[in-house]
CSV table of C-alpha atoms in Angstrom, one decimal:
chain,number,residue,atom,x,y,z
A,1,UNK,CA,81.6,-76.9,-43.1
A,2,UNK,CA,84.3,-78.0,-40.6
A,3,UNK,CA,81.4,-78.6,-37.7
A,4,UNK,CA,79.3,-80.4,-40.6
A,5,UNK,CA,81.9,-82.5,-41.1
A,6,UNK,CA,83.1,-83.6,-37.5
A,7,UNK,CA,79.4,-84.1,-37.0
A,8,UNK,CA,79.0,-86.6,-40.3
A,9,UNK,CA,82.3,-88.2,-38.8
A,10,UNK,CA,80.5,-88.9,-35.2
A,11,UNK,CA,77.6,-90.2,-36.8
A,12,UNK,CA,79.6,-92.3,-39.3
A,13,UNK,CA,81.2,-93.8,-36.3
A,14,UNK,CA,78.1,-94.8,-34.5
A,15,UNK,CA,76.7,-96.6,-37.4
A,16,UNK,CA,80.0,-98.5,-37.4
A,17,UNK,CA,79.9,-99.6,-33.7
A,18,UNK,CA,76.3,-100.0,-32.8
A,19,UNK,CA,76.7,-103.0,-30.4
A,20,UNK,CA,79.3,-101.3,-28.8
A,21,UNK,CA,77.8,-97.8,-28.7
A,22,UNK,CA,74.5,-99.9,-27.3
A,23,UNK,CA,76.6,-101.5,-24.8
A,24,UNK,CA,77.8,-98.5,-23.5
A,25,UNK,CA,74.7,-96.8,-23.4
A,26,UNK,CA,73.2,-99.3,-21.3
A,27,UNK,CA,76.0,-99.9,-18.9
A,28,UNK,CA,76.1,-95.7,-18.6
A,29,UNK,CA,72.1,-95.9,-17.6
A,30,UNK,CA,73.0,-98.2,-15.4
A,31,UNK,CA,75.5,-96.6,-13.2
A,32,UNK,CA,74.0,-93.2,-13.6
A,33,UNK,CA,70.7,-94.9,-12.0
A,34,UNK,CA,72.4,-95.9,-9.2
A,35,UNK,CA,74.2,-92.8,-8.8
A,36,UNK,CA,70.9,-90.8,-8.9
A,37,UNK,CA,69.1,-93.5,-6.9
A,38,UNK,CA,72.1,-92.5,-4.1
A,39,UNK,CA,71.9,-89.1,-4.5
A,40,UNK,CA,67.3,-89.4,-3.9
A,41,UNK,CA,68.0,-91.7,-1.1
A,42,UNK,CA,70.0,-89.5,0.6
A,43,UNK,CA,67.2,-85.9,-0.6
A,44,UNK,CA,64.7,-88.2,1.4
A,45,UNK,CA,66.7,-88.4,4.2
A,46,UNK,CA,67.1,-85.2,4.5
A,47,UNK,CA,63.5,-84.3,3.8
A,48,UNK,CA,62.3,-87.0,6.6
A,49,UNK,CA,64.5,-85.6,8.8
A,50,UNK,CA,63.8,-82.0,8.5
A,51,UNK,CA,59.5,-82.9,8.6
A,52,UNK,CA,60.0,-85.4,11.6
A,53,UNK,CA,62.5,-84.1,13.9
A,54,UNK,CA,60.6,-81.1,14.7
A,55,UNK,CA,57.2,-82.9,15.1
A,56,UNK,CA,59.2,-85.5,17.3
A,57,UNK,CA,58.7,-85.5,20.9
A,58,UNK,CA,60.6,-86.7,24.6
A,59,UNK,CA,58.3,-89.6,25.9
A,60,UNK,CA,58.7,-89.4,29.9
A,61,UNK,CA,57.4,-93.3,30.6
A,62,UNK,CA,56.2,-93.5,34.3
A,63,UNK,CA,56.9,-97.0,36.0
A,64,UNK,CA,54.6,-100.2,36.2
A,65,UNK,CA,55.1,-102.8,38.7
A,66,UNK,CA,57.5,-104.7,35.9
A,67,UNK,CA,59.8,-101.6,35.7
A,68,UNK,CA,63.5,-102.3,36.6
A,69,UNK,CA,65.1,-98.7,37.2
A,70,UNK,CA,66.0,-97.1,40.6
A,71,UNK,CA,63.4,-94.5,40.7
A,72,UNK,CA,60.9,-97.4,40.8
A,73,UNK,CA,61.4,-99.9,43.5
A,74,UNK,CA,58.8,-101.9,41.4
A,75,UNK,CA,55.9,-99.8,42.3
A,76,UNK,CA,53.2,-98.4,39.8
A,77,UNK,CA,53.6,-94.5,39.7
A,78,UNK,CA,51.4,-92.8,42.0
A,79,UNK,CA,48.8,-90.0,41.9
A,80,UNK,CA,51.1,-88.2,44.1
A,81,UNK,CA,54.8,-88.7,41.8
A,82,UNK,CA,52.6,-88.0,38.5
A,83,UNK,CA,51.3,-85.0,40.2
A,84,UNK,CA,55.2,-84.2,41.0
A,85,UNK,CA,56.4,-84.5,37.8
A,86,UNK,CA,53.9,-82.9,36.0
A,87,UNK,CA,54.9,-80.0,37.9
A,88,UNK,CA,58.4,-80.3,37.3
A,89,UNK,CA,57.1,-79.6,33.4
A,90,UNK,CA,55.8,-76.2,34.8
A,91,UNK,CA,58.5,-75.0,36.5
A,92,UNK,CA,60.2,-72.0,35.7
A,93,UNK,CA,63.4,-73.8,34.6
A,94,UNK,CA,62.1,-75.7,31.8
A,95,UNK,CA,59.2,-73.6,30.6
A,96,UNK,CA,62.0,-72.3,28.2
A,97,UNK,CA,62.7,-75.7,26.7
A,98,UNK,CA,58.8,-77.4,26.3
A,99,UNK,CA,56.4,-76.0,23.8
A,100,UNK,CA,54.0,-78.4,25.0
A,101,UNK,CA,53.2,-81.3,26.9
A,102,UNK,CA,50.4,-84.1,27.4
A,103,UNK,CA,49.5,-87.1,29.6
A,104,UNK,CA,48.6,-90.7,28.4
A,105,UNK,CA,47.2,-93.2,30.4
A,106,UNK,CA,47.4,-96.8,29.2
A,107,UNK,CA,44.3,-96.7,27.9
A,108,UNK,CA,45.0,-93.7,25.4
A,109,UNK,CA,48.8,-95.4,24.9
A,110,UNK,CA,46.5,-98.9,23.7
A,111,UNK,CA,44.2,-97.1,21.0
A,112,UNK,CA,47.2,-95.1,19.5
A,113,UNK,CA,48.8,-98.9,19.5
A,114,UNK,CA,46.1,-99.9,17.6
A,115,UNK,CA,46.0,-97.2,15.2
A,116,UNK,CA,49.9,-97.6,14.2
A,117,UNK,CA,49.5,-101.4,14.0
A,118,UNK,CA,46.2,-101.9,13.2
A,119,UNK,CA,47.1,-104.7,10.6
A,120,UNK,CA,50.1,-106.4,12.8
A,121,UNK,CA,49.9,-109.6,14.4
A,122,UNK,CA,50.9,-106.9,17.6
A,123,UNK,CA,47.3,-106.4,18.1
A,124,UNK,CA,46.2,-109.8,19.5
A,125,UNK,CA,49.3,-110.1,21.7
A,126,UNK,CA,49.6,-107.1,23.4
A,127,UNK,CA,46.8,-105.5,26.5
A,128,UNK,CA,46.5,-101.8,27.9
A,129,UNK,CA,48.1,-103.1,31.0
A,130,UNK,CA,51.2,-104.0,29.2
A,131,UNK,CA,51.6,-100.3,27.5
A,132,UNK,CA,53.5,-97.6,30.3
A,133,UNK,CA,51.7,-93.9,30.7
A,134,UNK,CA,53.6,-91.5,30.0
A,135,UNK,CA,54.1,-87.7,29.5
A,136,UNK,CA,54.7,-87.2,25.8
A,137,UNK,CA,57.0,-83.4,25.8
A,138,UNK,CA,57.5,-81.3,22.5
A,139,UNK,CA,60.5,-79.0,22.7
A,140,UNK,CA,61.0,-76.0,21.5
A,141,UNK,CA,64.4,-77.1,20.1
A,142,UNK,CA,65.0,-81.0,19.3
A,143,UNK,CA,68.5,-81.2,20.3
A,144,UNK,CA,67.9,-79.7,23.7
A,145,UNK,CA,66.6,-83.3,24.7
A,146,UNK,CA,69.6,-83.6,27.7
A,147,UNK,CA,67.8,-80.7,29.6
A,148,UNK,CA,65.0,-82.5,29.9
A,149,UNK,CA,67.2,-86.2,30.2
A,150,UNK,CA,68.8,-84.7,33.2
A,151,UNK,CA,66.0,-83.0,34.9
A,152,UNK,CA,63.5,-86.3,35.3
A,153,UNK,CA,66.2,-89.3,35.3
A,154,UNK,CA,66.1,-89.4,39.1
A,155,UNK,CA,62.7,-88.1,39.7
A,156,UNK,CA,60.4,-90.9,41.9
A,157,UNK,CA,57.7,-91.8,39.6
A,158,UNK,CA,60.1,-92.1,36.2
A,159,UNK,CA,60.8,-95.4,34.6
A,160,UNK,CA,62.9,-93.8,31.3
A,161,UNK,CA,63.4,-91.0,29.1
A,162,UNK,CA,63.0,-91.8,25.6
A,163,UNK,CA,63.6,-89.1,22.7
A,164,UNK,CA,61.8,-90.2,19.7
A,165,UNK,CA,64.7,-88.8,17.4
A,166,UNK,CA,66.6,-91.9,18.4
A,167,UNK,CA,64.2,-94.2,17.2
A,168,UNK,CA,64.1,-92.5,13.8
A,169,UNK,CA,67.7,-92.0,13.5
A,170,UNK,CA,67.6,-96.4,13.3
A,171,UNK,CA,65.7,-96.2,10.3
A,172,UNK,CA,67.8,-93.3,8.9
A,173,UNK,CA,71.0,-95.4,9.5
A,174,UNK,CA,69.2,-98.2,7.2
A,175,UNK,CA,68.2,-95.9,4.0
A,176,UNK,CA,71.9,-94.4,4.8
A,177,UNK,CA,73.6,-98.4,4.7
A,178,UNK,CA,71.1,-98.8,1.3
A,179,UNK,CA,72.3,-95.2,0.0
A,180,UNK,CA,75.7,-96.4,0.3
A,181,UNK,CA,75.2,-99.7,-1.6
A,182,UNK,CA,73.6,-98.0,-4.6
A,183,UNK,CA,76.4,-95.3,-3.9
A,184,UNK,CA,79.5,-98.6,-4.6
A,185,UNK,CA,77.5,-100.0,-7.3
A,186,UNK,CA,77.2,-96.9,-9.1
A,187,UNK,CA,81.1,-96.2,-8.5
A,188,UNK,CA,82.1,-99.9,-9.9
A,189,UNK,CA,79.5,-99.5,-12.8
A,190,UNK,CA,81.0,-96.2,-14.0
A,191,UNK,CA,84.6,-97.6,-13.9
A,192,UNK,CA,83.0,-100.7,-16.5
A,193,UNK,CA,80.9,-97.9,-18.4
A,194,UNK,CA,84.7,-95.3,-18.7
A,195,UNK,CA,86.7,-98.5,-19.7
A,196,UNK,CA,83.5,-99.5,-22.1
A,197,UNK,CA,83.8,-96.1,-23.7
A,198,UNK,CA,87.4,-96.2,-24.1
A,199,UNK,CA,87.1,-99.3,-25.4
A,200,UNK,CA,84.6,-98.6,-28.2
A,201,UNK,CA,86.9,-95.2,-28.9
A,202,UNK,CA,89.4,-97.4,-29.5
A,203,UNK,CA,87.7,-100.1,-32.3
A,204,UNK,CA,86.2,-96.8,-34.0
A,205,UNK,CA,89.6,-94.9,-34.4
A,206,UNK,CA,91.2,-98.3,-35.8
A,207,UNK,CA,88.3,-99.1,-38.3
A,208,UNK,CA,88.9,-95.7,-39.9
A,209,UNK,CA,92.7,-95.8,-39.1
A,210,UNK,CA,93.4,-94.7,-43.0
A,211,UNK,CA,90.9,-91.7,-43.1
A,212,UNK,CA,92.9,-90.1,-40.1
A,213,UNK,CA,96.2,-90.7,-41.6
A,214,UNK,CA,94.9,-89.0,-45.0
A,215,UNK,CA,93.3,-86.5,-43.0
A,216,UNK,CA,96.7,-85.7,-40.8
A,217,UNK,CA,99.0,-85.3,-44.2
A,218,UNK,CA,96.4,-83.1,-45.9
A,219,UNK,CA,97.2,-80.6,-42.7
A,220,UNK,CA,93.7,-81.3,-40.3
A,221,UNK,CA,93.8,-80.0,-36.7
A,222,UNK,CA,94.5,-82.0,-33.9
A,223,UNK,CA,90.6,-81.2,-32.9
A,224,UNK,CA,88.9,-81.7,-36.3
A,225,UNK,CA,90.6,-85.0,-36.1
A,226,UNK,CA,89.9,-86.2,-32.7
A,227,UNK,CA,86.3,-84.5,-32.0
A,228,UNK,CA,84.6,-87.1,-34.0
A,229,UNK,CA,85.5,-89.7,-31.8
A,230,UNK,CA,84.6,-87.3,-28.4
A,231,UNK,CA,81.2,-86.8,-29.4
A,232,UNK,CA,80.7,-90.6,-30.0
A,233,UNK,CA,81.3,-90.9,-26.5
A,234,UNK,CA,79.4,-88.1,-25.4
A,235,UNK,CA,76.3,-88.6,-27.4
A,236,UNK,CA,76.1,-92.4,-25.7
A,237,UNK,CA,76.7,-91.2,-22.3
A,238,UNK,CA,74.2,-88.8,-22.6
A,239,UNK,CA,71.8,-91.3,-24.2
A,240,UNK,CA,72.5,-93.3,-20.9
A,241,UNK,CA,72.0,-90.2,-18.4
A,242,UNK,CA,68.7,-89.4,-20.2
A,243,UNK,CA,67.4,-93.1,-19.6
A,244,UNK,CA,68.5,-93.1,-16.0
A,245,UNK,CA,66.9,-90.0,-15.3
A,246,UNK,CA,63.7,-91.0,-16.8
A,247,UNK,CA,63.6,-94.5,-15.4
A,248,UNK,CA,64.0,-92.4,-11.7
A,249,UNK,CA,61.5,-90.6,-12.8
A,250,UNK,CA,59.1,-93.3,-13.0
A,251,UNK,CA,60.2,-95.0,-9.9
A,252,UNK,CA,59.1,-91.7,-8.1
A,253,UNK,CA,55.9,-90.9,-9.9
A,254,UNK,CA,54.2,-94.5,-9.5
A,255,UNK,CA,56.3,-96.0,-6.8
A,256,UNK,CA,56.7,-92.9,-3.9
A,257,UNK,CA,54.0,-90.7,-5.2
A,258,UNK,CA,51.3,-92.9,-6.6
A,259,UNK,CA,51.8,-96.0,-3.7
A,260,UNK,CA,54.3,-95.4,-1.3
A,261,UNK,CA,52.5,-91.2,-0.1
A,262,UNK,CA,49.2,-92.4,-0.9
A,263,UNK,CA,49.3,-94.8,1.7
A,264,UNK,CA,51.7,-93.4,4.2
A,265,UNK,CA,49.8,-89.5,4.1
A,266,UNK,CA,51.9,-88.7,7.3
A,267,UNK,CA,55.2,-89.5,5.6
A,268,UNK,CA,57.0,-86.5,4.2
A,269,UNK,CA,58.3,-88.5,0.6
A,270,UNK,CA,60.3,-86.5,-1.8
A,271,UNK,CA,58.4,-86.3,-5.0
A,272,UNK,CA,59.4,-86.3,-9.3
A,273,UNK,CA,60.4,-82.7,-8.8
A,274,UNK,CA,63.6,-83.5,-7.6
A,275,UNK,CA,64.5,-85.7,-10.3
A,276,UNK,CA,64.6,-82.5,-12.4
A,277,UNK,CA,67.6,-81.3,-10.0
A,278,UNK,CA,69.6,-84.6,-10.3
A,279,UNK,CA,69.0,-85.0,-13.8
A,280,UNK,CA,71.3,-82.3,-15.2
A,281,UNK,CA,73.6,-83.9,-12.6
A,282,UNK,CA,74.0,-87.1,-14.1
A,283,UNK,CA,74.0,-86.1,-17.4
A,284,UNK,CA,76.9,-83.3,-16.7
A,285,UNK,CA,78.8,-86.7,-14.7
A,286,UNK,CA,78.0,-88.7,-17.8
A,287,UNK,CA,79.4,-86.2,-20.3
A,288,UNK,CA,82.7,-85.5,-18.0
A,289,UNK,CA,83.4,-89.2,-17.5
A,290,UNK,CA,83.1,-89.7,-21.4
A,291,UNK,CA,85.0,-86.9,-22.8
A,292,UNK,CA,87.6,-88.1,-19.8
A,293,UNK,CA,87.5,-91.3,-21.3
A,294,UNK,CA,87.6,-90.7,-24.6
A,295,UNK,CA,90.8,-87.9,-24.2
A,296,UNK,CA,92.8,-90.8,-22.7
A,297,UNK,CA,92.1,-93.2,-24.9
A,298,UNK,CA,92.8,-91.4,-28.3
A,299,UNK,CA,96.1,-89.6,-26.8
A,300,UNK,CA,97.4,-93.3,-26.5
A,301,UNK,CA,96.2,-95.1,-29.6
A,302,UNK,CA,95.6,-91.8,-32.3
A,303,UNK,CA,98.5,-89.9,-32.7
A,304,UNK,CA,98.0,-86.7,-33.9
């Protein structure tokens, strides 16, 4: 009977403050969206890094007679220094460190040009002579990139060292600058969507101002009397979390999965099944925030 009648009691008050209830509901799916969107941002991440970094590979460019660096004197490489440093990738000491290794010419360097920028304005601009040959070197761990650093930097023949990771890491530090925008707006809208809550605890336990006075003198608990108001809370966050985890739901099944993978087949993209593991995340932030919420504000306007 008693759980009967704090649940008549929520309801009661949710009938009572529907635009406020709706209000909160919507500014709660709102920051929770963010929050989640943050928290996918940074899965991807995480995801791109663990597919790419192994797959990525040191790029030893040779020099061209436009190269500036020592080992140059702004000469083309010769058969002789290509020979040279192709043997240095044998050697004993760094057979440990390379899995593998290939040549490109500037010919080969031009048609994988064209198949990354096939539709860029690149294209018309740029000529096989203009693209270095290289040695393109996977190793057999990433982060052992120095070794290799170190052992052609002053070899005749070697314009630069390049490790690909580098490059990535720039487009990681921009989805890492965009997971930390989502990640303020979701802090800023949560402190509107806890002071909305309190808010609308605080109209509903002055409407019914009498019934908890009667209730208090007739001998109710402290809980029977304050639960009602709790669950109000509760209830609309959870409303809110189950919006914002099915709104980022859709944004992954017909933005990243049915678009953004589909075109991009090479790109490791996280898919809908990790909205399943943020989900019961933002619904268990959206329930703690509102019960938070709703504690404080009755312990200062409902005395029990």
């Amino acid at each position: 009977m008693r759980l009967g009648f704090i649940l008549r009691e929520a309801a009661k008050g949710l009938r009572q403050n529907v635009v406020m209830v709706v209000s909160v509901v919507l500014v709660t799916f709102v920051s929770l969206t963010f929050v989640g969107a943050s928290i996918l941002l940074q899965l991807q991440i995480n995801q791109m890094k663990g597919y790419w970094y192994d797959r990525m590979e040191v790029a030893i460019y040779l020099c061209d007679d436009t190269s500036t660096s020592p080992n140059c004197g702004g000469n083309e490489a010769t058969d002789a220094q290509r020979q040279n440093i192709e043997k240095v990738l044998k050697s004993e000491q760094l057979a440990p460190y390379i899995k593998e290794y290939a040549y490109e010419s500037k010919d080969q360097a031009y048609k994988n040009f064209l198949d990354q920028y096939e539709n860029s304005s690149l294209v018309d601009q740029i000529t096989p002579e203009q693209l270095p040959e290289s040695f393109r070197v996977a190793l057999v761990d990433p982060e052992k990139y120095p070794v290799i650093n170190e052992a052609f930097s002053t070899v005749d023949g070697v314009d630069s060292v390049i490790d690909q990771r580098d490059l990535l890491e720039k487009v990681f530090q921009l989805v890492r600058v965009a997971s930390a925008a989502a990640a303020v707006v979701a802090i800023v809208m949560i402190i509107c969507a806890v002071l909305l809550t309190g808010t609308t605890i605080q109209l509903s336990a002055m409407h019914r101002r009498l019934e908890t006075t009667i209730m208090r003198l007739v001998g109710a608990s402290k809980a029977t009397i304050q639960l009602p108001f709790i669950i109000e809370g509760v209830i609309a966050s959870l409303i809110g979390g189950l919006l914002a985890s099915g709104t980022l739901w859709l944004l992954l099944k017909f933005l990243v999965e049915d678009k953004l993978a589909s075109e991009n087949v090479g790109v490791a993209f996280i898919s809908t099944g990790e909205v399943w593991l943020v989900a019961p995340v933002l619904l268990i932030i959206g329930i703690v925030l509102a019960t938070i919420s709703s504690v404080v504000t009755l312990k200062r306007y409902l005395k029990v």
